[in-house]
Tab-separated table of C-alpha atoms in Angstrom:
chain	number	residue	atom	x	y	z
A	1	MET	CA	0.000	0.000	0.000
A	2	ARG	CA	1.088	3.573	-0.706
A	3	ILE	CA	-0.428	6.668	0.924
A	4	VAL	CA	-0.247	9.828	-1.207
A	5	LEU	CA	-0.949	13.367	0.002
A	6	THR	CA	0.104	16.874	-0.950
A	7	ASP	CA	1.785	19.728	0.901
A	8	THR	CA	-1.383	21.824	0.524
A	9	GLY	CA	-3.883	19.852	2.610
A	10	ASN	CA	-5.994	21.226	5.443
A	11	ILE	CA	-7.057	17.890	6.942
A	12	TRP	CA	-4.202	15.607	5.868
A	13	ASN	CA	-0.957	17.314	6.785
A	14	TYR	CA	2.576	15.902	6.654
A	15	ASP	CA	3.183	17.299	10.176
A	16	ASP	CA	0.291	15.293	11.644
A	17	PRO	CA	1.610	12.639	14.094
A	18	ILE	CA	-1.025	10.172	12.838
A	19	LEU	CA	1.050	9.641	9.679
A	20	GLU	CA	4.237	8.693	11.506
A	21	GLN	CA	3.185	5.052	11.853
A	22	PHE	CA	2.953	4.949	8.044
A	23	LYS	CA	6.251	6.730	7.351
A	24	ASP	CA	7.562	3.938	5.127
A	25	ILE	CA	4.579	4.078	2.786
A	26	VAL	CA	3.784	7.820	2.737
A	27	LEU	CA	4.601	9.880	-0.334
A	28	VAL	CA	4.230	13.668	-0.083
A	29	ILE	CA	3.622	15.472	-3.379
A	30	CYS	CA	5.252	18.899	-3.085
A	31	LEU	CA	3.087	21.019	-5.368
A	32	ASN	CA	4.813	24.270	-4.413
A	33	GLY	CA	8.117	23.227	-6.005
A	34	GLU	CA	10.143	22.731	-2.821
A	35	LYS	CA	10.794	19.728	-0.612
A	36	ILE	CA	9.029	20.452	2.668
A	37	THR	CA	9.996	17.522	4.911
A	38	ASP	CA	12.736	14.948	5.474
A	39	LYS	CA	10.407	12.726	7.480
A	40	TYR	CA	8.749	11.191	4.402
A	41	GLN	CA	9.680	10.511	0.835
A	42	CYS	CA	8.787	13.503	-1.326
A	43	PHE	CA	7.991	13.954	-4.979
A	44	VAL	CA	8.853	17.556	-5.857
A	45	SER	CA	6.920	19.153	-8.689
A	46	PRO	CA	8.954	21.577	-10.872
A	47	TYR	CA	6.452	24.352	-10.172
A	48	LYS	CA	7.632	27.957	-10.185
A	49	GLN	CA	5.691	30.715	-8.467
A	50	ASP	CA	3.250	32.447	-10.807
A	51	GLU	CA	4.333	36.076	-10.998
A	52	THR	CA	0.787	37.256	-11.661
A	53	GLY	CA	-0.341	35.996	-8.265
A	54	ILE	CA	-3.761	35.069	-9.685
A	55	ASP	CA	-5.547	32.532	-7.516
A	56	LYS	CA	-6.788	29.693	-9.752
A	57	TYR	CA	-8.327	26.323	-9.003
A	58	GLY	CA	-8.669	23.018	-10.834
A	59	VAL	CA	-7.581	22.436	-14.422
A	60	GLU	CA	-6.648	26.113	-14.893
A	61	ASP	CA	-4.228	26.051	-11.983
A	62	GLN	CA	-0.578	26.214	-12.992
A	63	LYS	CA	0.258	23.796	-10.169
A	64	LEU	CA	-1.947	21.140	-11.734
A	65	GLN	CA	-0.547	21.716	-15.210
A	66	THR	CA	3.017	21.523	-13.870
A	67	LEU	CA	2.319	18.261	-12.031
A	68	ALA	CA	0.686	16.869	-15.176
A	69	SER	CA	3.908	17.592	-17.087
A	70	VAL	CA	5.753	15.084	-14.840
A	71	ALA	CA	2.843	12.655	-14.402
A	72	ASP	CA	4.765	9.831	-16.130
A	73	LYS	CA	7.577	10.175	-13.629
A	74	LEU	CA	5.110	10.191	-10.713
A	75	ASN	CA	3.365	7.134	-12.130
A	76	LEU	CA	6.671	5.263	-12.242
A	77	GLU	CA	7.250	6.195	-8.601
A	78	LEU	CA	4.066	4.312	-7.669
A	79	ARG	CA	4.334	1.351	-10.036
A	80	TYR	CA	5.477	-1.211	-7.440
A	81	HIS	CA	2.525	-0.749	-5.097
A	82	ASP	CA	-0.753	-2.614	-5.307
A	83	ASN	CA	-3.068	-0.147	-3.535
A	84	ILE	CA	-2.574	3.615	-3.948
A	85	VAL	CA	-4.553	5.661	-1.405
A	86	PHE	CA	-4.939	9.370	-2.221
A	87	LEU	CA	-5.727	11.506	0.846
A	88	ALA	CA	-7.516	14.714	-0.183
A	89	ASP	CA	-9.806	17.242	1.481
A	90	ASN	CA	-11.743	20.435	0.737
A	91	GLU	CA	-8.723	22.061	-0.917
A	92	PRO	CA	-8.902	21.363	-4.715
A	93	SER	CA	-5.106	21.055	-5.050
A	94	THR	CA	-5.135	17.933	-2.832
A	95	LEU	CA	-6.959	16.179	-5.696
A	96	TYR	CA	-4.255	16.970	-8.261
A	97	PRO	CA	-2.210	13.727	-7.831
A	98	TYR	CA	-5.333	11.613	-8.346
A	99	TYR	CA	-6.488	13.745	-11.272
A	100	VAL	CA	-3.231	13.548	-13.251
A	101	LEU	CA	-2.907	9.782	-12.685
A	102	LYS	CA	-6.486	8.583	-13.079
A	103	ASP	CA	-6.161	7.935	-16.827
A	104	LEU	CA	-2.462	7.095	-16.740
A	105	ASN	CA	-2.191	4.413	-14.084
A	106	LYS	CA	-3.211	0.995	-15.444
A	107	TYR	CA	-1.762	-1.525	-13.022
A	108	ASN	CA	-2.478	-0.313	-9.484
A	109	HIS	CA	-5.685	-0.246	-7.503
A	110	MET	CA	-6.510	3.409	-6.861
A	111	HIS	CA	-8.479	4.595	-3.837
A	112	LEU	CA	-9.597	8.131	-2.989
A	113	VAL	CA	-10.420	9.576	0.425
A	114	THR	CA	-11.763	13.116	0.167
A	115	MET	CA	-14.330	15.606	1.395
A	116	SER	CA	-16.458	18.343	-0.149
A	117	PRO	CA	-15.619	22.051	0.156
A	118	TRP	CA	-17.548	23.900	2.853
A	119	LYS	CA	-20.747	25.538	1.675
A	120	PHE	CA	-19.448	28.919	2.873
A	121	GLU	CA	-16.349	28.685	0.634
A	122	ARG	CA	-16.011	30.318	-2.769
A	123	ASN	CA	-17.966	28.729	-5.603
A	124	ARG	CA	-14.823	28.443	-7.743
A	125	LYS	CA	-13.335	26.031	-5.233
A	126	ALA	CA	-16.475	23.878	-5.208
A	127	ASP	CA	-16.677	23.953	-9.023
A	128	ALA	CA	-13.042	22.863	-9.297
A	129	CYS	CA	-13.599	19.891	-6.976
A	130	ASP	CA	-16.761	18.877	-8.847
A	131	GLN	CA	-14.881	19.038	-12.144
A	132	MET	CA	-12.060	16.818	-10.924
A	133	LEU	CA	-14.500	14.340	-9.372
A	134	SER	CA	-16.790	14.151	-12.391
A	135	ASP	CA	-15.167	10.899	-13.544
A	136	LEU	CA	-14.606	8.278	-10.831
A	137	SER	CA	-14.344	5.289	-13.169
A	138	ALA	CA	-10.604	4.784	-12.549
A	139	LEU	CA	-11.126	4.251	-8.819
A	140	ASP	CA	-11.430	0.937	-7.034
A	141	SER	CA	-12.956	2.712	-4.049
A	142	ILE	CA	-13.996	6.147	-2.851
A	143	LEU	CA	-14.673	7.638	0.565
A	144	TYR	CA	-16.423	10.983	0.095
A	145	TYR	CA	-17.224	12.939	3.235
A	146	ASP	CA	-19.827	15.696	2.927
A	147	SER	CA	-18.259	18.431	5.046
A	148	ASN	CA	-21.581	20.186	5.447
A	149	THR	CA	-22.746	17.389	7.755
A	150	VAL	CA	-20.152	18.804	10.150
A	151	LEU	CA	-21.921	22.165	10.144
A	152	ASN	CA	-25.189	20.426	11.009
A	153	ALA	CA	-23.507	18.708	13.955
A	154	LEU	CA	-21.920	21.868	15.383
A	155	GLU	CA	-23.546	24.728	17.235
A	156	GLN	CA	-24.544	27.715	15.096
A	157	LYS	CA	-21.954	29.993	16.714
A	158	SER	CA	-19.021	27.629	16.084
A	159	THR	CA	-15.959	29.056	14.340
A	160	VAL	CA	-14.394	27.891	11.075
A	161	MET	CA	-11.452	26.463	13.011
A	162	GLU	CA	-13.819	24.445	15.208
A	163	ALA	CA	-15.431	23.029	12.076
A	164	PHE	CA	-12.026	22.051	10.672
A	165	ASP	CA	-10.989	20.488	13.989
A	166	TYR	CA	-14.210	18.478	14.075
A	167	ALA	CA	-13.752	17.217	10.510
A	168	ARG	CA	-10.053	16.455	11.080
A	169	GLU	CA	-10.711	14.482	14.257
A	170	TYR	CA	-13.507	12.543	12.562
A	171	LEU	CA	-11.592	11.611	9.404
A	172	VAL	CA	-8.341	10.842	11.211
A	173	GLY	CA	-10.330	8.612	13.559
A	174	LEU	CA	-11.613	6.724	10.513
A	175	MET	CA	-8.119	5.913	9.223
A	176	PRO	CA	-7.890	2.390	10.693
A	177	LYS	CA	-11.351	1.575	9.343
A	178	PHE	CA	-10.846	2.741	5.793
A	179	LEU	CA	-7.223	1.575	5.450
A	180	ASN	CA	-8.062	-1.873	6.821
A	181	GLY	CA	-11.131	-1.900	4.581
A	182	ILE	CA	-8.998	-1.184	1.522
A	183	TYR	CA	-6.476	-3.856	2.477
A	184	GLU	CA	-9.221	-6.460	2.997
A	185	MET	CA	-11.334	-5.358	0.041
A	186	LYS	CA	-12.582	-8.214	-2.129
A	187	GLY	CA	-15.342	-6.879	-4.337
A	188	ARG	CA	-14.381	-3.918	-6.519
A	189	PRO	CA	-15.231	-1.130	-7.103
A	190	CYS	CA	-16.543	-0.052	-3.693
A	191	PHE	CA	-17.765	3.015	-1.855
A	192	PHE	CA	-17.377	3.781	1.845
A	193	ASP	CA	-20.834	3.661	3.373
A	194	PHE	CA	-21.155	5.944	6.409
A	195	ALA	CA	-24.290	4.152	7.592
A	196	SER	CA	-22.429	0.892	8.224
A	197	MET	CA	-18.889	2.350	8.321
A	198	THR	CA	-17.709	-0.246	5.808
A	199	TYR	CA	-16.787	-0.478	2.143
A	200	ILE	CA	-19.664	-1.770	0.005
A	201	PRO	CA	-19.299	-3.209	-3.532
A	202	LEU	CA	-21.111	-0.850	-5.903
A	203	GLU	CA	-23.024	-3.531	-7.761
A	204	SER	CA	-24.247	-5.187	-4.546
A	205	GLY	CA	-25.153	-2.015	-2.666
A	206	PHE	CA	-28.187	-2.552	-0.431
A	207	ASN	CA	-27.651	-6.312	-0.155
A	208	LYS	CA	-24.196	-5.905	1.431
A	209	ILE	CA	-24.975	-3.203	3.994
A	210	ASN	CA	-24.683	-4.544	7.533
A	211	LEU	CA	-25.548	-1.852	10.075
A	212	SER	CA	-24.435	-4.062	12.966
A	213	LYS	CA	-20.803	-3.362	12.021
A	214	LYS	CA	-21.095	0.396	12.462
A	215	ASP	CA	-20.168	0.589	16.147
A	216	LYS	CA	-17.490	-2.107	16.124
A	217	PRO	CA	-14.167	-0.454	17.033
A	218	ASP	CA	-11.320	-0.686	14.544
A	219	MET	CA	-8.356	0.906	16.244
A	220	GLU	CA	-5.379	-1.071	14.939
A	221	ILE	CA	-3.883	-1.325	11.480
A	222	LYS	CA	-4.112	-4.912	10.264
A	223	PHE	CA	-1.613	-4.812	7.408
A	224	PRO	CA	2.203	-4.386	7.222
A	225	VAL	CA	3.148	-0.712	6.935
A	226	ASN	CA	6.584	-1.221	5.423
A	227	ARG	CA	7.288	-0.799	1.745
A	228	LYS	CA	7.523	-3.995	-0.276
A	229	PHE	CA	8.917	-3.937	-3.761
A	230	PHE	CA	8.543	-6.673	-6.308
A	231	THR	CA	9.051	-7.150	-10.006
A	232	LEU	CA	8.002	-9.869	-12.390
A	233	GLY	CA	10.051	-8.673	-15.300
A	234	MET	CA	8.238	-7.186	-18.274
A	235	VAL	CA	4.510	-6.961	-17.647
A	236	CYS	CA	2.236	-6.373	-20.618
A	237	GLN	CA	-1.342	-5.259	-20.326
A	238	PRO	CA	-3.473	-8.111	-21.730
A	239	SER	CA	-5.404	-7.572	-24.917
A	240	TYR	CA	-8.901	-9.012	-24.912
A	241	PRO	CA	-11.073	-9.790	-27.954
A	242	GLU	CA	-14.089	-7.556	-28.395
A	243	ASP	CA	-16.556	-10.256	-27.419
A	244	ASP	CA	-14.635	-11.332	-24.326
A	245	ALA	CA	-16.729	-11.560	-21.150
A	246	TYR	CA	-14.086	-9.608	-19.205
A	247	VAL	CA	-14.367	-6.645	-21.554
A	248	LYS	CA	-18.153	-6.717	-21.303
A	249	LYS	CA	-17.936	-6.760	-17.501
A	250	GLU	CA	-15.494	-3.844	-17.453
A	251	VAL	CA	-17.652	-1.779	-19.796
A	252	GLU	CA	-20.796	-2.424	-17.795
A	253	ARG	CA	-19.340	-2.215	-14.307
A	254	PRO	CA	-21.038	0.385	-12.094
A	255	VAL	CA	-19.218	3.626	-11.331
A	256	ALA	CA	-19.598	5.637	-8.137
A	257	ARG	CA	-21.187	9.058	-8.511
A	258	LEU	CA	-21.377	11.801	-5.892
A	259	ASP	CA	-25.131	12.147	-6.423
A	260	GLY	CA	-25.687	8.377	-6.344
A	261	LYS	CA	-28.067	8.426	-3.382
A	262	LYS	CA	-30.171	11.090	-5.094
A	263	VAL	CA	-30.338	8.979	-8.267
A	264	CYS	CA	-31.240	5.909	-6.187
A	265	ASN	CA	-34.118	7.675	-4.427
A	266	ILE	CA	-35.539	9.140	-7.649
A	267	LEU	CA	-35.456	5.778	-9.456
A	268	ARG	CA	-37.031	4.070	-6.452
A	269	GLU	CA	-39.832	6.667	-6.351
A	270	GLN	CA	-40.404	6.128	-10.082
A	271	ARG	CA	-40.725	2.366	-9.569
A	272	ILE	CA	-43.254	2.965	-6.791
A	273	ARG	CA	-45.241	5.338	-9.041
A	274	LEU	CA	-45.167	2.797	-11.884
A	275	ALA	CA	-46.451	0.033	-9.605
A	276	GLU	CA	-49.243	2.215	-8.165
A	277	ALA	CA	-50.347	3.396	-11.614
A	278	ASN	CA	-50.729	-0.203	-12.776
A	279	ASN	CA	-52.063	-1.670	-9.495
A	280	ILE	CA	-49.034	-3.935	-9.155
A	281	PRO	CA	-48.331	-5.227	-5.615
A	282	PHE	CA	-44.968	-3.722	-4.796
A	283	ARG	CA	-42.941	-2.930	-1.688
A	284	SER	CA	-39.594	-1.175	-1.782
A	285	GLU	CA	-37.435	-0.533	1.277
A	286	GLU	CA	-35.348	2.638	1.207
A	287	CYS	CA	-31.607	1.960	1.045
A	288	PRO	CA	-29.843	3.049	4.283
A	289	SER	CA	-26.603	3.773	2.406
A	290	ILE	CA	-24.823	7.088	2.997
A	291	GLY	CA	-22.082	7.635	0.443
A	292	PRO	CA	-21.347	8.221	-3.264
A	293	CYS	CA	-22.860	4.980	-4.591
A	294	ALA	CA	-23.598	4.039	-8.216
A	295	GLY	CA	-27.251	5.050	-7.942
A	296	THR	CA	-28.356	1.491	-8.705
A	297	CYS	CA	-27.473	-1.976	-7.422
A	298	GLU	CA	-28.598	-5.605	-7.392
A	299	LYS	CA	-31.678	-4.762	-5.309
A	300	CYS	CA	-32.701	-2.041	-7.784
A	301	ASP	CA	-32.240	-4.482	-10.681
A	302	MET	CA	-34.377	-7.114	-8.945
A	303	GLU	CA	-37.186	-4.605	-8.401
A	304	SER	CA	-37.002	-3.434	-12.021
A	305	LYS	CA	-37.103	-7.012	-13.353
A	306	TYR	CA	-40.101	-7.796	-11.121
A	307	LEU	CA	-42.038	-4.773	-12.377
A	308	SER	CA	-41.135	-5.529	-15.989
A	309	LYS	CA	-42.419	-9.073	-15.592
A	310	GLN	CA	-45.653	-7.869	-14.008
A	311	LEU	CA	-46.191	-5.302	-16.762
A	312	GLN	CA	-45.958	-8.042	-19.373
A	313	LYS	CA	-49.098	-9.550	-17.848
A	314	ILE	CA	-51.053	-6.351	-18.569
A	315	PRO	CA	-52.301	-5.678	-22.110
A	316	LYS	CA	-50.229	-2.963	-23.813
A	317	GLU	CA	-53.161	-0.600	-24.238
A	318	GLN	CA	-53.863	-0.758	-20.480
A	319	ARG	CA	-50.333	-0.115	-19.229
A	320	VAL	CA	-49.671	3.245	-17.579
A	321	TYR	CA	-46.215	4.858	-17.593
A	322	PRO	CA	-45.864	7.896	-15.273
A	323	VAL	CA	-44.020	10.858	-16.809
A	324	PHE	CA	-40.320	10.799	-15.965
A	325	ASN	CA	-37.866	13.543	-16.966
A	326	PRO	CA	-34.320	12.531	-15.890
A	327	GLU	CA	-32.743	15.910	-16.758
A	328	LYS	CA	-35.300	17.794	-14.706
A	329	GLU	CA	-35.386	15.432	-11.717
A	330	VAL	CA	-31.733	14.333	-11.519
A	331	GLY	CA	-29.754	16.923	-13.440
A	332	HIS	CA	-28.012	17.397	-16.789
A	333	ASP	CA	-25.257	14.902	-15.935
A	334	TRP	CA	-27.764	12.012	-15.892
């Protein structure tokens, strides 16, 4: 396993004592162009200070473009590790390592731990994060923490620093859970479900959520935290024929989306409306999942197949299909 973070994080900071137990597997990406610590291995980006001083975020940021120019070198730095865990937070620049590698890295399992910008922050920062998280298909797992749940948990008069301290304590406390979960992960891709505090395979969703595991403590790291290198000589990416079952599975595999729970609820409501309109006996339990799921899973498919089968029993001229506008109800990215 390899833990990757930047020198620009607010939650994940190279000075945080929590990282010391992982010192052999931590890689700090120095986006500002200078090595900032001797405690961990660093990858120094060739960034030079922008003389204009213009504050940019996301793909327009010179720091991102500079890191992208050495992405091949960074990718080689990570090539010997099975699981790459990117630690990011509300600062868009913490997503840069993941963003420049997501389409480049072909052999490692990539995992992202991140959080949303605060709702009181500038819209440009939120837009930049949304842009970089618009495609999650390269990930084997994602843990996405909605920072605004912190604001709901705190008193109205709390300061910004108190909000950051709350979020930092919460996410750092989750480290054993999500790192152990990644190490033990079997089904891929997965999302971290905050209802059960476990990683759930995207395609299984509802059927794999076990709420009894939520309160079970997970305080110790269960995997070796030293770096292990291995090589098998030349490794070539396999080429599969177009009709191969593996290719079909990869093309059709579910992808996590940040609005997955919203999609899930809207589709479930539509199934309920369809059943009621056609007097079909139907019961659908709301999914307890909290996290960026795929928006559909095995349970959703079973319900859809059941309704389709029941509709076939009704003459075509008597079937009723409630109006459904995906763009209006879900959004333009549907």
